[in-house]
CSV table of C-alpha atoms in Angstrom, one decimal:
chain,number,residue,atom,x,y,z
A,1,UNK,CA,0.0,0.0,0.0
A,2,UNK,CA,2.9,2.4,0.8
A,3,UNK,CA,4.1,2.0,-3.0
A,4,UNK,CA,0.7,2.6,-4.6
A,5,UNK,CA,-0.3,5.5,-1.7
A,6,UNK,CA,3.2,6.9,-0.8
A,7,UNK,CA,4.7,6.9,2.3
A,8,UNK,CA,4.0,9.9,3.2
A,9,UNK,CA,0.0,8.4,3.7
A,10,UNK,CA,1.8,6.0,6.1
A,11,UNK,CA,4.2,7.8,8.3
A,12,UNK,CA,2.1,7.8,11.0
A,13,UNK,CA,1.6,10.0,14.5
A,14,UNK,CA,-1.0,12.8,15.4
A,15,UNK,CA,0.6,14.8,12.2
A,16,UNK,CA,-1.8,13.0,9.9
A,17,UNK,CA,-4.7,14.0,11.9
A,18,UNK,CA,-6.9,16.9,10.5
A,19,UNK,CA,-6.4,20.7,11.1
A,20,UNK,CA,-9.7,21.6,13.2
A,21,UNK,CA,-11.3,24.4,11.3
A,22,UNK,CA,-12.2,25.2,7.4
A,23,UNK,CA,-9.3,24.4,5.4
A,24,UNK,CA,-8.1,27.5,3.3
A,25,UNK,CA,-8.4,25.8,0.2
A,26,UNK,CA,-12.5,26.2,0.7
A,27,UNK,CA,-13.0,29.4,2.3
A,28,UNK,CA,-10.8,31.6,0.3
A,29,UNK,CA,-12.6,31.0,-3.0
A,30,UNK,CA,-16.3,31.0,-1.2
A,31,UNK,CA,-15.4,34.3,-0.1
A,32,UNK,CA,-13.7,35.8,-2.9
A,33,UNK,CA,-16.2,34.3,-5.5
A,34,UNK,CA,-19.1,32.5,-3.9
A,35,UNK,CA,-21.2,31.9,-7.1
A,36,UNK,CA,-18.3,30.7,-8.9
A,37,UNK,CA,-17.1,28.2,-6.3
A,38,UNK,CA,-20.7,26.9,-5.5
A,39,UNK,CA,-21.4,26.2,-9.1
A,40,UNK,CA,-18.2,24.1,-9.2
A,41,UNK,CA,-19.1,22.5,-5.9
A,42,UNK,CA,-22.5,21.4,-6.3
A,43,UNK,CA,-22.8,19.1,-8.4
A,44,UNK,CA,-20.2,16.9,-6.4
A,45,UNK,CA,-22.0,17.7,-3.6
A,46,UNK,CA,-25.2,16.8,-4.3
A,47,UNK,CA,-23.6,13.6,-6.3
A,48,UNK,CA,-21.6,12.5,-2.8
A,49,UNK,CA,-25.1,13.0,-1.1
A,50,UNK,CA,-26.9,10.8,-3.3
A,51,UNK,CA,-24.5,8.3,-3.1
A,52,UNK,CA,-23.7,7.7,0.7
A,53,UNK,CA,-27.5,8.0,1.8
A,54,UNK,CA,-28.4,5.4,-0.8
A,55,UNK,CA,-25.1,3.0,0.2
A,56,UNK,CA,-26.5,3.8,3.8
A,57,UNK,CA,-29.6,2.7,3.1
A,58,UNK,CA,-29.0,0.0,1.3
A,59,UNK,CA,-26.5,-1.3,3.8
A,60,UNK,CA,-29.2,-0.9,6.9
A,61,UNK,CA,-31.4,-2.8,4.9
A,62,UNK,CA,-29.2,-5.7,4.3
A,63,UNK,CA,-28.0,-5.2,8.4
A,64,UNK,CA,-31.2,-5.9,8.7
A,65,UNK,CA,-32.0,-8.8,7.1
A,66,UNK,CA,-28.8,-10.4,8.4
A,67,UNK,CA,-29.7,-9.4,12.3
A,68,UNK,CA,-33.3,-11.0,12.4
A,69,UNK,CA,-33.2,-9.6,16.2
A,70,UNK,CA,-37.0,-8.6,15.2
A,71,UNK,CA,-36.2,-4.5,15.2
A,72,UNK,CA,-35.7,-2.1,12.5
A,73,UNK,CA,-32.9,0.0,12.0
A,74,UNK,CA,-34.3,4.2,11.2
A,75,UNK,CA,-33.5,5.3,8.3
A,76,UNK,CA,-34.2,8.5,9.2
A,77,UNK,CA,-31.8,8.6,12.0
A,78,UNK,CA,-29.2,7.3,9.7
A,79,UNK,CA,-29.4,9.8,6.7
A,80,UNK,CA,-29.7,12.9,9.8
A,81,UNK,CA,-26.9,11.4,11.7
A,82,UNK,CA,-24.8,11.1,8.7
A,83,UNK,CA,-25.3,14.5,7.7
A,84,UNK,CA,-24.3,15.8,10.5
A,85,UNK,CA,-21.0,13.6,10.8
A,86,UNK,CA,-20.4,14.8,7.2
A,87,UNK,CA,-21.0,18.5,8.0
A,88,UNK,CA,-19.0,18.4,10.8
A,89,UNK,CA,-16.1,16.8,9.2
A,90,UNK,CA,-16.3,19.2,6.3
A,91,UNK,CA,-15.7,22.1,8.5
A,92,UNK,CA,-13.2,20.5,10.4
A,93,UNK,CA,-10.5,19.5,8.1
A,94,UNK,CA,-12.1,16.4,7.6
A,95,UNK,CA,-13.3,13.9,5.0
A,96,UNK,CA,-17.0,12.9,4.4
A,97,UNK,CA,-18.2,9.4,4.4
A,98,UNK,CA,-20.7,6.9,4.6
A,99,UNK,CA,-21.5,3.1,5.8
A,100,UNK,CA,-19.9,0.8,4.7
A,101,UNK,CA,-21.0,-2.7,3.3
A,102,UNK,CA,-18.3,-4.6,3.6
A,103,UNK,CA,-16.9,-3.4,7.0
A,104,UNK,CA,-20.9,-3.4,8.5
A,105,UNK,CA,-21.2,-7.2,7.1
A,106,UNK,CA,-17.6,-8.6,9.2
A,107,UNK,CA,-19.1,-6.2,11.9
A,108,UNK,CA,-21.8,-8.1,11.7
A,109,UNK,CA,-20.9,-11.7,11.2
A,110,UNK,CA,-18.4,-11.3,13.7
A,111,UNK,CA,-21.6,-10.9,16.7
A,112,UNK,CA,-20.7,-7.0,17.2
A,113,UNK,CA,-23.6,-6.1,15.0
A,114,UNK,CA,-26.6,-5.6,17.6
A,115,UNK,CA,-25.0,-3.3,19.3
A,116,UNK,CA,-24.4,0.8,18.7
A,117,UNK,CA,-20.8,-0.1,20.5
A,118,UNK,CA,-19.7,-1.3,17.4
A,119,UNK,CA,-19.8,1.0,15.0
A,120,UNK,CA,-18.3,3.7,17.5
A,121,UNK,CA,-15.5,0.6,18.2
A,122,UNK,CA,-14.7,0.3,14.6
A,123,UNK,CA,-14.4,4.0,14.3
A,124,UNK,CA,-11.8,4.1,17.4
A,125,UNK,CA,-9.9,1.3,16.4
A,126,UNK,CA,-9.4,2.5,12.7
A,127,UNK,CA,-8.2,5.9,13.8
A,128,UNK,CA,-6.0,3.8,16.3
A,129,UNK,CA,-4.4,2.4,13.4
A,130,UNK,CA,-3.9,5.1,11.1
A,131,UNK,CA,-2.2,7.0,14.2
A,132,UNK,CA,-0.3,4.2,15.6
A,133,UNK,CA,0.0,1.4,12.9
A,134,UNK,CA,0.4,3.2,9.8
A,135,UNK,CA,3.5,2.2,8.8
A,136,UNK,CA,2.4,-1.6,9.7
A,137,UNK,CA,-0.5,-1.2,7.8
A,138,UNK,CA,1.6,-0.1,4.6
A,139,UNK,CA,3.3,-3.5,4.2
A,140,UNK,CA,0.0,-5.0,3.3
A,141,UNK,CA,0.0,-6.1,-0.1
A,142,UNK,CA,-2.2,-4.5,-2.7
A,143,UNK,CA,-3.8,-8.0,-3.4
A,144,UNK,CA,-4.5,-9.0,-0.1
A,145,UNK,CA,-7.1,-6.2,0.2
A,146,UNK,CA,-8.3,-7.6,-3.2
A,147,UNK,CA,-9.0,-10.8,-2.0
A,148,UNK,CA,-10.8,-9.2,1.1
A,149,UNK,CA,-13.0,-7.0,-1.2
A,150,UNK,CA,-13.9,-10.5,-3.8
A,151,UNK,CA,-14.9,-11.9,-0.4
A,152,UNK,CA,-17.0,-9.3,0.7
A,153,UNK,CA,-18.6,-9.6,-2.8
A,154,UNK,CA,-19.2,-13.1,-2.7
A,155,UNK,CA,-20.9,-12.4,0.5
A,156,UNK,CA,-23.1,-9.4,0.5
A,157,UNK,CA,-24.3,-10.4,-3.4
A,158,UNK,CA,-28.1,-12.5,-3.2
A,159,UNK,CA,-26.9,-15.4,-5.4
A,160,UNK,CA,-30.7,-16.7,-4.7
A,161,UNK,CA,-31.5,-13.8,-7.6
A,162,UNK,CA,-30.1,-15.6,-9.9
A,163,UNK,CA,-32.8,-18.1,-9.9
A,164,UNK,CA,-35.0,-15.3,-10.9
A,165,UNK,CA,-33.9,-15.6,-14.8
A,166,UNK,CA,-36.7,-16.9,-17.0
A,167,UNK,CA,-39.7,-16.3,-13.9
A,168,UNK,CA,-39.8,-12.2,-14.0
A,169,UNK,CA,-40.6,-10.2,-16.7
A,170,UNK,CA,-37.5,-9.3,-19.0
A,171,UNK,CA,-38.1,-5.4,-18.2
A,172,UNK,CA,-37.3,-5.7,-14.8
A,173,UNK,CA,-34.1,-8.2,-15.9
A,174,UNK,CA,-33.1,-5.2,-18.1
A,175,UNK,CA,-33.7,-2.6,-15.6
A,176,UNK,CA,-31.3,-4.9,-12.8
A,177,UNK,CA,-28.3,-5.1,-15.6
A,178,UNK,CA,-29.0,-1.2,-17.2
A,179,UNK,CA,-28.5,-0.1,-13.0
A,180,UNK,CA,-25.8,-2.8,-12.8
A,181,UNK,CA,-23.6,-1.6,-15.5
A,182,UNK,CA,-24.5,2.7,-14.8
A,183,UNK,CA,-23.1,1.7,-11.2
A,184,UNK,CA,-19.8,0.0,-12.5
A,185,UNK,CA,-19.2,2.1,-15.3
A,186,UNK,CA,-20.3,5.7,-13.3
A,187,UNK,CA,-21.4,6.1,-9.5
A,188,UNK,CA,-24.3,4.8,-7.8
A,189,UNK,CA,-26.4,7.9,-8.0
A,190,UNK,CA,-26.5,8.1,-12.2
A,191,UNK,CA,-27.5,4.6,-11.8
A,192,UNK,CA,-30.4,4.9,-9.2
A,193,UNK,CA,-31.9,7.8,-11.8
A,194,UNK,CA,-31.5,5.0,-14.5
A,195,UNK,CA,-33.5,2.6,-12.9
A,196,UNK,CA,-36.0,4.7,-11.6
A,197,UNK,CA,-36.5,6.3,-14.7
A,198,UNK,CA,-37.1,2.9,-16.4
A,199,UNK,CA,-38.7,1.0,-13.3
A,200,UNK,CA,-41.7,4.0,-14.2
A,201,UNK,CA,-41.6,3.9,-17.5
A,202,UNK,CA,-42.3,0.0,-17.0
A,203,UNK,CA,-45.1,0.8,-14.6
A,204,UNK,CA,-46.7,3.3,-16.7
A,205,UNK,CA,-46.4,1.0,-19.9
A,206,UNK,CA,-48.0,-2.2,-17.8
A,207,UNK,CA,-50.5,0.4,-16.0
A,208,UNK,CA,-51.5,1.4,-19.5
A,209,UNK,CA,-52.7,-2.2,-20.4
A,210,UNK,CA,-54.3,-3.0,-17.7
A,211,UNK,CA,-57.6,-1.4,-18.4
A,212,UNK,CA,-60.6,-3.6,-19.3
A,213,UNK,CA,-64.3,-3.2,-19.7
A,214,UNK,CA,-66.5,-6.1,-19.2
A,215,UNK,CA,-70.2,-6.4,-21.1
A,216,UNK,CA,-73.1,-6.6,-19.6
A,217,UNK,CA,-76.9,-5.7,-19.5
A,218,UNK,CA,-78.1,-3.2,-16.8
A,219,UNK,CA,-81.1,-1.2,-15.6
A,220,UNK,CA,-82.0,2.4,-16.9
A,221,UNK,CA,-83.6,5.2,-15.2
A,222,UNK,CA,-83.1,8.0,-17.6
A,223,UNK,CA,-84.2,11.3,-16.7
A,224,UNK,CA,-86.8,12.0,-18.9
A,225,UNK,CA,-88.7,9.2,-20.7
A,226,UNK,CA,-89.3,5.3,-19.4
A,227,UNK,CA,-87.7,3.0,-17.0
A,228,UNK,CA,-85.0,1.1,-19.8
A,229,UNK,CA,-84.8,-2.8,-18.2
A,230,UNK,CA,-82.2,-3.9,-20.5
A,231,UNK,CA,-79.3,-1.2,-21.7
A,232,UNK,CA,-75.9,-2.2,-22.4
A,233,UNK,CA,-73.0,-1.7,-20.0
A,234,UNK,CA,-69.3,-1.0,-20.1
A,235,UNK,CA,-68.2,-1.9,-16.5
A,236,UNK,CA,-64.5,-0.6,-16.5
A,237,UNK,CA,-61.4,-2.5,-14.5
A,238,UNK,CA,-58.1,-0.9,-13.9
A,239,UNK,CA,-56.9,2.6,-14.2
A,240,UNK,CA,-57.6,5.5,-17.0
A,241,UNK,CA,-54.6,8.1,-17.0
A,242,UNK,CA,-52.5,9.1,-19.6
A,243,UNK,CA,-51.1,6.3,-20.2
A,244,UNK,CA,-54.3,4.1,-21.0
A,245,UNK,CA,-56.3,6.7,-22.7
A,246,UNK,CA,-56.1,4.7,-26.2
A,247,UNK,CA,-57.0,1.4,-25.1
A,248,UNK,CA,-59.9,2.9,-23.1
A,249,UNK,CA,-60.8,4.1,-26.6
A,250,UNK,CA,-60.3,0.8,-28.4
A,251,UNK,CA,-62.7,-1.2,-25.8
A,252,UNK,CA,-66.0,0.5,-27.4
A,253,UNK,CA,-68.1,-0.2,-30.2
A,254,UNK,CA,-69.4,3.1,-30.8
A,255,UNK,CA,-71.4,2.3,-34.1
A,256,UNK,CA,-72.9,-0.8,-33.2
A,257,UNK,CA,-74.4,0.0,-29.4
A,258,UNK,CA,-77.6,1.2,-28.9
A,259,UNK,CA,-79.2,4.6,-28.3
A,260,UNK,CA,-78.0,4.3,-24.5
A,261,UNK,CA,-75.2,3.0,-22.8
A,262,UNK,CA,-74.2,2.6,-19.2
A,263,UNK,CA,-70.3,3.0,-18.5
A,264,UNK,CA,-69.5,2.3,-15.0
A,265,UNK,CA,-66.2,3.2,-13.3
A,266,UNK,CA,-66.7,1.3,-9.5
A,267,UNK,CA,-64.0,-0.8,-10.5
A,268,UNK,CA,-61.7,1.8,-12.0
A,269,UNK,CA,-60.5,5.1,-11.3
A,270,UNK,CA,-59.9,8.5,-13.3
A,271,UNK,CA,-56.2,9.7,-12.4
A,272,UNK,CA,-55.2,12.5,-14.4
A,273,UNK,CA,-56.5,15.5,-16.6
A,274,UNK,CA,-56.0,13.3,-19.8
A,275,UNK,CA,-58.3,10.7,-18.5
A,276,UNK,CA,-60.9,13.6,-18.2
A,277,UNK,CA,-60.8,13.9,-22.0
A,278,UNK,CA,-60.8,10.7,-23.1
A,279,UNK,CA,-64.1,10.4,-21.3
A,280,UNK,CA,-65.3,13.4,-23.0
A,281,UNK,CA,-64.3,12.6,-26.3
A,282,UNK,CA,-65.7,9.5,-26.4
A,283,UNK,CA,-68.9,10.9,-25.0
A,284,UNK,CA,-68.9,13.1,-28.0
A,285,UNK,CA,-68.6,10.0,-30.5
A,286,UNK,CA,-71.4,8.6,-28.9
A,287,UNK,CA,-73.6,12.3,-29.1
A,288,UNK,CA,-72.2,12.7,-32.7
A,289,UNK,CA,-74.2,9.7,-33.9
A,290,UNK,CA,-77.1,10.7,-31.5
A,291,UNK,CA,-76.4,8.1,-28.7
A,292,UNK,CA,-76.5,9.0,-25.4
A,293,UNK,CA,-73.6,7.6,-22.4
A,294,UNK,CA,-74.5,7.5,-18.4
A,295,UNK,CA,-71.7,7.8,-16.4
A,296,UNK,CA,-71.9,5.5,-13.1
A,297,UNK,CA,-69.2,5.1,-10.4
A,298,UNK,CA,-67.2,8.6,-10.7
A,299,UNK,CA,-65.8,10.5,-7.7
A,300,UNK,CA,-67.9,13.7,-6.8
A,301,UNK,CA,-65.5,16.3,-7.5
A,302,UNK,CA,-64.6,14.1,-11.2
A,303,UNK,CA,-68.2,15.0,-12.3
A,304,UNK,CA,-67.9,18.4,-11.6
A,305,UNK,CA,-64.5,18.2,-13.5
A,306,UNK,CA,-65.9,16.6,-16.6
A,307,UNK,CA,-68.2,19.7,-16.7
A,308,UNK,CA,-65.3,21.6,-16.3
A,309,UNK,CA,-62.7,20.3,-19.0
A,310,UNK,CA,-65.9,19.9,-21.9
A,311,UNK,CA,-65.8,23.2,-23.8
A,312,UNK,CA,-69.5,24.7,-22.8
A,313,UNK,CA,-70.1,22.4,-20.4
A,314,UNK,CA,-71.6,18.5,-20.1
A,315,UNK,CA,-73.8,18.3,-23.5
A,316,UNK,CA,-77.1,16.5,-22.8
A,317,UNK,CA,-75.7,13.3,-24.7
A,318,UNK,CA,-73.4,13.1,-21.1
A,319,UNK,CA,-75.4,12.2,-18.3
A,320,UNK,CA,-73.4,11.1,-15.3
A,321,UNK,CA,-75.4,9.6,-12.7
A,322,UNK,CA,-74.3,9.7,-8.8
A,323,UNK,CA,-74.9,8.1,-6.0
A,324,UNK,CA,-73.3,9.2,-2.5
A,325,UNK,CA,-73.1,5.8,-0.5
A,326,UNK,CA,-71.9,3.9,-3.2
A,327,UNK,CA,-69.7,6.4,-5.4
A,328,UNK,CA,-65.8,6.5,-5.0
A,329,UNK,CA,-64.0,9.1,-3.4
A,330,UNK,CA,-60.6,10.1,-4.8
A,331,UNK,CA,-59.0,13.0,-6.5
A,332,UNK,CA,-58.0,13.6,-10.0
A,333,UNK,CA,-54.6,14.9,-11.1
A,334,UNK,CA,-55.3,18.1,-13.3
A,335,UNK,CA,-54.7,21.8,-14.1
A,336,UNK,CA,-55.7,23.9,-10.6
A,337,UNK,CA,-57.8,26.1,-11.9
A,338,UNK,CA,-60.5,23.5,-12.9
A,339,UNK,CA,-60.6,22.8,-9.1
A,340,UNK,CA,-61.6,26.5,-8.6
A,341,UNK,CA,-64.7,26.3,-6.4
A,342,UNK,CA,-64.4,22.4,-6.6
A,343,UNK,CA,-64.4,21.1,-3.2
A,344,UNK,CA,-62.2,18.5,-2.4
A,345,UNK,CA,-63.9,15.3,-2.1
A,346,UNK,CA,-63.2,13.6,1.7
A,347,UNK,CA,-64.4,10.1,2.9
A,348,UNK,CA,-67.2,9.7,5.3
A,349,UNK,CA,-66.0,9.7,8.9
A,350,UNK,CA,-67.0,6.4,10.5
């Protein structure tokens, strides 16, 4: 290590502790151009953040899936504890850091994992080395620490995933190798953006063909006119959102239904301000061929929306029919000004 490092990193004594206060290095330049030096550090800094809260996090997780002691480990107090620790060390001369997997898993197989102690022992014994062992510790051979971090490796990695291959669905393989390879090739925080970005688009793509309407026959009670025993139905499963709007479409045969048609939404939900159109629009397919659509199972404050997002209003080809102890309550993701005077819809205290 002393050949790789220099000896200088190994000589040893109080000398290589840090200078308490803020080294001169930082606060010249944040004084004598602030904007300047923030721009430069930001982006590292918010970078080093991402990374040691998500390695911390991760690592408590696997601490405690290896410690089956029954408690939980708070995240919370680990990400505002290691803030803290990092701050402090910043303004102290000091380097940031954050858990570590491989030193928390020997912690931890080693029975000192249960116990605050040893984290704060590790800690003490590590700066005892540096200070009193360095030059010891600079004899150890390059490869040696290799083996130790193949180990750790072999370890910490769920070789139990493996038997995944072939029984989940080949997006979520893809998104597990696209974060894998961002991680090796970058840092950890690119690659947690990666896979979030394509864990949603997954979702949103397998959200979007979820929707489904099942046929069936239904009784009518239209406003004006008689009682209609026997109307066609559209009763809707899964979500309608951006994402589903053209299969909601595709499920009806406009041309072919009758005069009136039920669509009922109980078993689905209106998300977003998109959805709000689609209903219109198909409404208006239906009132351009002189049909007429009743609306069942929307959420109070999605009726008054409809009426809202249709230019002049609900035509009289959209009926929407309510019923308070039966219809959903939920709110719809849209522009705030349609919610002007719209009261938010609240569940019935029990």
């Amino acid at each position: 290590l002393a050949d790789v490092a220099g000896a200088e990193t190994f000589k040893g004594g109080l000398a290589v502790l840090p200078k308490l206060g803020l080294p001169t290095s930082v606060w010249a330049p944040l004084v004598s151009s602030p904007i300047e030096t923030l721009k430069v550090i930001l982006p590292y800094a918010v970078t080093m953040c991402a990374v040691g809260s998500i390695e911390s996090l991760l690592t408590l997780q696997l601490l405690d899936g290896i410690i089956d002691d029954g408690e939980r480990g708070s995240t919370k107090k680990e990400v505002i504890g290691q803030g803290i620790g990092n701050l402090a060390a910043g303004l102290t001369g000091g380097i940031g850091g954050c858990a570590l997997i491989g030193q928390s898993l020997i912690n931890a197989q080693s029975g000192g994992g249960v116990s605050r102690l040893s984290g704060m022992s590790m800690a003490i014994f590590l700066a005892l080395g540096i200070v009193s062992f360095a030059p010891l510790l600079g004899q150890i051979p390059v490869v040696a620490l290799a083996g130790v971090m193949l180990l750790v490796c072999q370890s910490t990695f769920a070789w139990g995933s493996l038997r995944l291959v072939g029984k989940i669905p080949n997006i979520d393989l893809l998104t597990i190798a696209l974060v894998s390879f961002v991680t090796v090739k970058d840092d950890l925080a690119k690659a947690v953006v990666h896979g979030t970005i394509m864990s949603a688009l997954s979702f949103a793509y397998k959200q979007s063909t979820a929707i489904s309407a099942t046929i069936g026959r239904t009784k009518l009670i239209p406003p004006s006119g008689p009682i209609l025993p026997d109307v066609k139905a559209y009763l809707m499963n899964g979500p309608l959102f951006f994402g589903s709007t053209q299969a909601f479409a595709r499920l009806f045969s406009v041309k072919d239904d009758g005069n009136d048609i039920v669509i009922d939404f109980s078993s689905s939900r209106v998300f977003d301000h998109s959805a709000l159109e689609a209903i219109n629009t198909l409404a208006d397919r239906y009132g351009s061929l002189g049909k007429r659509v009743y609306l069942r199972g929307l959420s109070p404050d999605c009726s008054k929306l409809l009426d809202r997002v249709h230019a002049g209003g609900l035509p009289p080809y959209e009926v929407i029919e309510s019923n308070p102890s039966k219809d959903p309550i939920y709110q719809v993701a849209t522009k705030p000004q349609y919610y002007k005077d719209v009261p938010v819809p609240k569940k019935p205290s029990s």
